Short mmCIF file of C-alpha atoms and ligand atoms in Angstrom, two decimals:
data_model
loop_
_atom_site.label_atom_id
_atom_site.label_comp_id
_atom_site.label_asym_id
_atom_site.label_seq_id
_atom_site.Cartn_x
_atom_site.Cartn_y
_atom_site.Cartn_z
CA UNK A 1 22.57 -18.26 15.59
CA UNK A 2 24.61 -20.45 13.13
CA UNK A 3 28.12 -20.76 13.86
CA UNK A 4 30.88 -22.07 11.39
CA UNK A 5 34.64 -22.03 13.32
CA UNK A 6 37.70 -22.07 10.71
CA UNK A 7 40.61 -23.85 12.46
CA UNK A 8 44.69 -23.44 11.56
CA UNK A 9 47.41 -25.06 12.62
CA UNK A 10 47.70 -22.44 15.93
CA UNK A 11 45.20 -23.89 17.25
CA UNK A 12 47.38 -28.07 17.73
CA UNK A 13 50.64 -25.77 18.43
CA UNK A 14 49.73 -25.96 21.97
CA UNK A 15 49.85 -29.78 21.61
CA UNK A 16 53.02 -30.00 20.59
CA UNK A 17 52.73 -29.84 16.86
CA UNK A 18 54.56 -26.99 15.19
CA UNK A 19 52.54 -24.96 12.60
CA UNK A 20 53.82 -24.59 9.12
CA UNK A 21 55.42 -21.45 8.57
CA UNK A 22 58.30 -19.44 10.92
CA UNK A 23 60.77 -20.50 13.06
CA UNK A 24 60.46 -24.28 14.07
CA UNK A 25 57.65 -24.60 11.59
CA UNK A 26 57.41 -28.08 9.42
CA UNK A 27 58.81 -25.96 6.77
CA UNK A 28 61.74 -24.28 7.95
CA UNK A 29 64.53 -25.63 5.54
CA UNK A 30 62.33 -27.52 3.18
CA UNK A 31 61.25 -26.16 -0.25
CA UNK A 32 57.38 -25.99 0.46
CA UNK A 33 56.62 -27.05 -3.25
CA UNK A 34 58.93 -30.29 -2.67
CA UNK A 35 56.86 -32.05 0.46
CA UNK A 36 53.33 -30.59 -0.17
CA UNK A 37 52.71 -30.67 -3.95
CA UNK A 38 51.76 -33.07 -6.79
CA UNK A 39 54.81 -32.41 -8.63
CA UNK A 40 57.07 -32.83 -5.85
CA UNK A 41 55.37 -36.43 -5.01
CA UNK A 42 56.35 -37.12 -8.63
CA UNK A 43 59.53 -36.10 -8.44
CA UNK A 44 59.97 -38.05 -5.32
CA UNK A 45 57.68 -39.88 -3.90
CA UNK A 46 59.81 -41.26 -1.07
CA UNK A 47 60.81 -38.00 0.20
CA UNK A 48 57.26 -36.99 0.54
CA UNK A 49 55.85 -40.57 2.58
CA UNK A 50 59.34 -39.67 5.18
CA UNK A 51 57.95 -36.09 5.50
CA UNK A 52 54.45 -37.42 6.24
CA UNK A 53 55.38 -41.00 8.01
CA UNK A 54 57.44 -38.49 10.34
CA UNK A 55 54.41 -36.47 11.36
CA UNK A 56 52.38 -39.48 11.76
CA UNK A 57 54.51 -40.98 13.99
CA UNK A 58 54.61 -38.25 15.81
CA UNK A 59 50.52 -37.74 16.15
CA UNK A 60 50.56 -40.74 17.46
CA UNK A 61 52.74 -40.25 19.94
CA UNK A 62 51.27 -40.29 23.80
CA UNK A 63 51.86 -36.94 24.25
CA UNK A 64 50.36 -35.26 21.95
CA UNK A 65 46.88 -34.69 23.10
CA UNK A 66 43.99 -32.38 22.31
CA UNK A 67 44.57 -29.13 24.30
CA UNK A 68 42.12 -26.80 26.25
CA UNK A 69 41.02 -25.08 22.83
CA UNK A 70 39.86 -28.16 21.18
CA UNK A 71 38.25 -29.61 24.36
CA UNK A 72 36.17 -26.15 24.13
CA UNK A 73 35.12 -26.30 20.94
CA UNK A 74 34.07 -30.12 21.70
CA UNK A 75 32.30 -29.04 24.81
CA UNK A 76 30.51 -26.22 23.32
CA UNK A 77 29.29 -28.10 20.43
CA UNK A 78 27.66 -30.31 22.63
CA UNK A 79 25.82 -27.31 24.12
CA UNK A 80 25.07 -25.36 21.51
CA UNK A 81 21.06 -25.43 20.79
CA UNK A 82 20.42 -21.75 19.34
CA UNK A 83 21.72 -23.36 16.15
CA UNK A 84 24.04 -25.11 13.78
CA UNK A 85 27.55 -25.18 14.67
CA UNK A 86 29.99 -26.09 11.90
CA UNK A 87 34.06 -26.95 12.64
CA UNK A 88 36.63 -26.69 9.15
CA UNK A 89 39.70 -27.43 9.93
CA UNK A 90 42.54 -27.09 7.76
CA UNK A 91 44.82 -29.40 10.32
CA UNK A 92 45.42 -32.71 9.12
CA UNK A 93 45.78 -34.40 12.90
CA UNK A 94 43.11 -36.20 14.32
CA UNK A 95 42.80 -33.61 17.41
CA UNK A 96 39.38 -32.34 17.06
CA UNK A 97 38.08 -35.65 16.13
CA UNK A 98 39.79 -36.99 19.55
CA UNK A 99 38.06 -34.06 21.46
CA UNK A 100 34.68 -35.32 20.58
CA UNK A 101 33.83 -32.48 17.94
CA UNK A 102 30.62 -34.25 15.77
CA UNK A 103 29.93 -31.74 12.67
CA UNK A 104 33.48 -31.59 11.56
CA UNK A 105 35.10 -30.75 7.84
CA UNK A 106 38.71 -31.63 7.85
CA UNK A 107 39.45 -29.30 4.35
CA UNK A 108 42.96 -30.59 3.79
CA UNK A 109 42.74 -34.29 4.26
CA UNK A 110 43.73 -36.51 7.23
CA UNK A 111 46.82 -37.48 8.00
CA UNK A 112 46.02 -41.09 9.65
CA UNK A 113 44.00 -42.01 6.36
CA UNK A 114 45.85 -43.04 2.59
CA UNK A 115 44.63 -42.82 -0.84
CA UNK A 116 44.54 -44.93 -3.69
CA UNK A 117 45.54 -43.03 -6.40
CA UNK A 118 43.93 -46.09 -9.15
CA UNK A 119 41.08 -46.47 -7.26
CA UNK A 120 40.51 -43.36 -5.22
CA UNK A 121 39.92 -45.79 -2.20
CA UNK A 122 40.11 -43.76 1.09
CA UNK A 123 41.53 -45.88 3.59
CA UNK A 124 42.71 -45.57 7.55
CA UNK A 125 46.44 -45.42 8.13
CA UNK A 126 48.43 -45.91 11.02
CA UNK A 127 51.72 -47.08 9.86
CA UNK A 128 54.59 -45.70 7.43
CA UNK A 129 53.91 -45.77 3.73
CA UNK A 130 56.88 -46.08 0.86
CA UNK A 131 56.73 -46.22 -2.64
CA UNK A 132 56.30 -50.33 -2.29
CA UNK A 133 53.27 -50.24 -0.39
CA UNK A 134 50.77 -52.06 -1.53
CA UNK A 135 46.56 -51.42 -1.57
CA UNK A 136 45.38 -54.11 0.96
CA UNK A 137 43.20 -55.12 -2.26
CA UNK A 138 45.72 -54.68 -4.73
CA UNK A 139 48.22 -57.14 -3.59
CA UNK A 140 50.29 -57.36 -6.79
CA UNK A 141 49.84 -52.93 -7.77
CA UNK A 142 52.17 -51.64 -5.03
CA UNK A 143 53.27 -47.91 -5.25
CA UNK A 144 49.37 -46.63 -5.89
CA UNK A 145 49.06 -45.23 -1.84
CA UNK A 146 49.42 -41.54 -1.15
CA UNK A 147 48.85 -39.55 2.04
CA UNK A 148 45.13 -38.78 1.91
CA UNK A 149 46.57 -35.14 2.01
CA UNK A 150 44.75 -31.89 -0.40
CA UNK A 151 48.18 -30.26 -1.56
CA UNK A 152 48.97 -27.18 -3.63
CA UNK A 153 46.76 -27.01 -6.34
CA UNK A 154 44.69 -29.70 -5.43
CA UNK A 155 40.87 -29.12 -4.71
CA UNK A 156 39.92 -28.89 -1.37
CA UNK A 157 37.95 -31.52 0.22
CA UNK A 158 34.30 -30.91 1.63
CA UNK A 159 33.90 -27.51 -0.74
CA UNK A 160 30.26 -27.94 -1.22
CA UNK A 161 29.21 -28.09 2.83
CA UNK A 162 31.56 -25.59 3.32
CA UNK A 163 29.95 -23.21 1.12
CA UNK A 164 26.73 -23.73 2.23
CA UNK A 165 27.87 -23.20 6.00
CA UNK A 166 29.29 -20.18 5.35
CA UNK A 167 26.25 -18.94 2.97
CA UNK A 168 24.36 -19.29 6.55
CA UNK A 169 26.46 -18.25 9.09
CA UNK A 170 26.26 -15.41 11.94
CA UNK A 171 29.19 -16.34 13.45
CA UNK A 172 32.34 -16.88 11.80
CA UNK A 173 35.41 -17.51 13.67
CA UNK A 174 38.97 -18.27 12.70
CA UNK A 175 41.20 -19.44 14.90
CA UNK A 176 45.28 -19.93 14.67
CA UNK A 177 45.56 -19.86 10.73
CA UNK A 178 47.86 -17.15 9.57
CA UNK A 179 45.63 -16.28 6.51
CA UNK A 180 48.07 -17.16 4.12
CA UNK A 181 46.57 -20.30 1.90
CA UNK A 182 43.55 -20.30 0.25
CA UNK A 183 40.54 -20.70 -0.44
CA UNK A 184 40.40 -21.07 3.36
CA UNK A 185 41.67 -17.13 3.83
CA UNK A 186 39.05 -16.26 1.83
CA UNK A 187 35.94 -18.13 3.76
CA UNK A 188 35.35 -14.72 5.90
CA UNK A 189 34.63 -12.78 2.72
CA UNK A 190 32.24 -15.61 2.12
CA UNK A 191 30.05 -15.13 5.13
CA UNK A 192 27.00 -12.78 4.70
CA UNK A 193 26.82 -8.91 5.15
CA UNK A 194 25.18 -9.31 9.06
CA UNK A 195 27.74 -12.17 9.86
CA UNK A 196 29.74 -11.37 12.98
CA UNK A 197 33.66 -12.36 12.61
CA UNK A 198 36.09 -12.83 15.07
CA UNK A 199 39.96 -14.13 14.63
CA UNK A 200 41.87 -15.39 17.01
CA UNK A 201 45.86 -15.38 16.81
CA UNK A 202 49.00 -15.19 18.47
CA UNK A 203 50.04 -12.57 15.96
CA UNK A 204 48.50 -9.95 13.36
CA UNK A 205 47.64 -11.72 9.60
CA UNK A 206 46.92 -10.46 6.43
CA UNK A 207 43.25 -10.95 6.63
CA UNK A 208 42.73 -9.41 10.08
CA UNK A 209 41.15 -5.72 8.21
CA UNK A 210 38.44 -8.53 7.02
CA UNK A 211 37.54 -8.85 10.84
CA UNK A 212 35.39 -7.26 13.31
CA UNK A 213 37.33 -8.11 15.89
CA UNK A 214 40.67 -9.62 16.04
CA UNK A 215 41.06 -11.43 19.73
CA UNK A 216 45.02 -11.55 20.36
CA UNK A 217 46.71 -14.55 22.43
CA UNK A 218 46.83 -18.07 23.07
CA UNK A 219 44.44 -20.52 21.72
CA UNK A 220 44.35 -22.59 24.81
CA UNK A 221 43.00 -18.93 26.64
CA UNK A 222 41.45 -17.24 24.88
CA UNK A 223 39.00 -20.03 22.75
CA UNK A 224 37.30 -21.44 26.43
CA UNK A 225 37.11 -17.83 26.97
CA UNK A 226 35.02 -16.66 23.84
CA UNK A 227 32.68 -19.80 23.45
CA UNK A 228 32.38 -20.20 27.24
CA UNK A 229 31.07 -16.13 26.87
CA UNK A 230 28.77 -17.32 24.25
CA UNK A 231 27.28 -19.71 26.20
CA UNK A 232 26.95 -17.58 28.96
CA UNK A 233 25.31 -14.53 27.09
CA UNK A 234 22.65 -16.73 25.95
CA UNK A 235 21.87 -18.10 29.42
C1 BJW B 301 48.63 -19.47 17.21
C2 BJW B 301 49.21 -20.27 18.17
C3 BJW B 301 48.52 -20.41 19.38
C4 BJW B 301 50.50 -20.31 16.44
N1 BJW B 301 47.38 -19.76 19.56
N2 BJW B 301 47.49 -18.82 17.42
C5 BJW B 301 47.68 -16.84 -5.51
C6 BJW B 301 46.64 -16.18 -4.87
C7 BJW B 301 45.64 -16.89 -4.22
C8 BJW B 301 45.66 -18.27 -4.22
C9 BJW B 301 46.69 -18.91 -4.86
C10 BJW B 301 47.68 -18.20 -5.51
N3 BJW B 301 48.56 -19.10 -6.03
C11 BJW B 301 48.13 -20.35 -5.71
C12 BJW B 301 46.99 -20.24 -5.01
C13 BJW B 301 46.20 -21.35 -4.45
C14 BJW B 301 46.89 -22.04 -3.30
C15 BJW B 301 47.35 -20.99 -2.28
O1 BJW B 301 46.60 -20.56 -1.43
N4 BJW B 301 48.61 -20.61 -2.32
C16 BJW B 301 49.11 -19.58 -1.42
C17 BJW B 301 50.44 -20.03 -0.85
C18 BJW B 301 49.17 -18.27 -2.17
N5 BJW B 301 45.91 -22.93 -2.70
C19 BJW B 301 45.71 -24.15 -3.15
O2 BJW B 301 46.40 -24.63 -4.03
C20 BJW B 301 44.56 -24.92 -2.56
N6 BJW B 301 43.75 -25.42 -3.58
C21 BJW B 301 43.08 -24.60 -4.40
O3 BJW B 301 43.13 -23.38 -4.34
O4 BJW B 301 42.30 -25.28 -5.33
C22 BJW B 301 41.56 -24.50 -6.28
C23 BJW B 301 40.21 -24.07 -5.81
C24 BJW B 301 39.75 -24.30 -4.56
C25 BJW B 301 38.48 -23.89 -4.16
C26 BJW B 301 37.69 -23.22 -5.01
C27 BJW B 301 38.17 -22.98 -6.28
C28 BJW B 301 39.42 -23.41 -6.69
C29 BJW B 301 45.06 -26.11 -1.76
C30 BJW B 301 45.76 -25.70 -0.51
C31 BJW B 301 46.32 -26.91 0.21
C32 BJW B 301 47.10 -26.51 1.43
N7 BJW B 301 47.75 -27.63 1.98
C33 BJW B 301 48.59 -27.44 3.14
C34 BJW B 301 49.61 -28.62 3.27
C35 BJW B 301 49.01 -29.93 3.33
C36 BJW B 301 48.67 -30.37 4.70
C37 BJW B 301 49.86 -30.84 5.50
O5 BJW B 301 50.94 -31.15 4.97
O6 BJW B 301 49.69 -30.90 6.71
O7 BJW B 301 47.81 -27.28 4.30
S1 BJW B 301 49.53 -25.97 3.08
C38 BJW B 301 49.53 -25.68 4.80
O8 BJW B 301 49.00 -24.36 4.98
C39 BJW B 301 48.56 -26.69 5.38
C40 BJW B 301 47.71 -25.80 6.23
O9 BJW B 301 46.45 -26.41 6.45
C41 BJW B 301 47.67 -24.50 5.49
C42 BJW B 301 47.33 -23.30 6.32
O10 BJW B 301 48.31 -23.08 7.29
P1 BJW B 301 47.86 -22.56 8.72
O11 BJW B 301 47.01 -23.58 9.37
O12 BJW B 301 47.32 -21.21 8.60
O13 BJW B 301 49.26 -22.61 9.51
P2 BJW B 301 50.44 -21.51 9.58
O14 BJW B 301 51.64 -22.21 10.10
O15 BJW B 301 50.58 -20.77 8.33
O16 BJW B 301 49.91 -20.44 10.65
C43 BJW B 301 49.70 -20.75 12.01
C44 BJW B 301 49.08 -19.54 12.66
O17 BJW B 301 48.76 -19.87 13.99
C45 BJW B 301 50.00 -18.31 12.72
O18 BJW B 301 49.26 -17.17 12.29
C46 BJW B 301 50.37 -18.18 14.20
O19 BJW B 301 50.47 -16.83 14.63
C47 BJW B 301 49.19 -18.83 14.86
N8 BJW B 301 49.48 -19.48 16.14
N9 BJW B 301 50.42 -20.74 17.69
C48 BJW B 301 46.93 -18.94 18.59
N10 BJW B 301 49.03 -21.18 20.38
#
């Protein structure tokens, strides 16, 4: 049984990193268009690097750790022999990687990684970037660095593996994304006719009619819960 598990920010909430949209979210008070767009990094660029050096910062902050949801889907990965398991996420933290998950597809870029804009280097970033910050290779081009982030209207990142994942998948499973940006609210009309699909969510989403069944709680409960039945069903 092939596996592909579509993750949202619900599922790092847990950790202490609010999710994008509602109350507390990254977005309440911002204009969505000015901090995650081209045009907005246009407009200004400075504005943009605070709103990301902020969450940086903050993901690398001691506290914030992987929680019991991504240690599962670590853990189960590891056990999982009846066949492929595949992990998007849409989260731009480094949590999944940290819980030891191998096949992973992070869709929307990474936010401890810049980009070159001239060069289309990809390089790992740990510290704040501003509109003077120069390519380590570039000394005398400064200003070409960008969060290594897939924005509105931007192409997400790993398309072509994600297709194919989905094209082969029996199990599709979304877990804390409120179904709202796409192409990723679209990937469970992209699984096949016999695919099983399960959500998982605090709350109801637009997508949850495209479901078979719609699982409703915490991440940290109820994702050890499902996979740990998986493994369990299959002896
Ligand atoms: C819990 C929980 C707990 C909380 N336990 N659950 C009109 C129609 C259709 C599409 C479009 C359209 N107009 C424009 C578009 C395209 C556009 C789009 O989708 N816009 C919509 C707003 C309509 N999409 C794009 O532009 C994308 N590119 C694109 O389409 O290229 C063309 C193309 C692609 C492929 C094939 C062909 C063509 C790019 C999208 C880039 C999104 N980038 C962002 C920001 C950057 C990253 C960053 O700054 O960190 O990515 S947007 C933001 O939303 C972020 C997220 O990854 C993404 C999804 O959010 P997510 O993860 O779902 O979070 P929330 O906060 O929305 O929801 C959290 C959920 O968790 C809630 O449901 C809670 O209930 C739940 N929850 N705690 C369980 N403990």
């Amino acid at each position: 049984m092939n596996i592909v598990v579509l993750t949202g920010a619900g599922i790092s909430q847990e950790s202490g990193i609010p999710t994008f949209r509602g109350a507390g979210g990254l977005w309440e008070g911002r204009r969505i268009e000015d901090v995650a767009s081209p045009e907005g990094f246009i407009a200004n660029p400075q504005l943009v690097h605070e709103f990301y050096n902020a969450r940086r910062k903050q993901l690398q902050d001691p506290t914030i750790q992987p929680n019991a949801a991504h240690r599962a889907l670590a853990e189960f990965e590891r056990r999982w022999t009846a066949g492929t398991f595949c992990l998007i996420t849409q989260n731009v933290d480094d949590l999944h990687l940290r819980a030891g998950s191998q096949n992973l597809l992070p869709m929307h870029g990474e936010l401890l990684k810049a980009r070159c804009f001239e060069s289309g280097d990809v390089l790992p970033w740990r510290d704040d970037l501003t509109v003077q910050t120069p390519h380590p290779k570039l000394a005398n081009k400064p200003g070409r660095l960008r969060p290594h982030i897939v924005w509105f209207g931007e192409m997400p990142l790993q398309m072509d593996r994600i297709e194919t994942a989905l094209n082969d998948c029996d199990l599709f499973v979304a877990i804390g994304t409120s179904g709202r940006v796409y192409p990723a609210a679209g990937f469970v009309m992209m699984t096949p006719p016999h695919c099983r699909k399960v959500e998982i969510n605090f709350e109801s989403t637009p997508i949850d009619s495209s479901f078979d069944e719609v699982i409703q709680g915490a991440a940290s409960v109820e994702v050890p819960k499902f996979f740990e039945g998986l493994l369990a069903s299959r002896g």
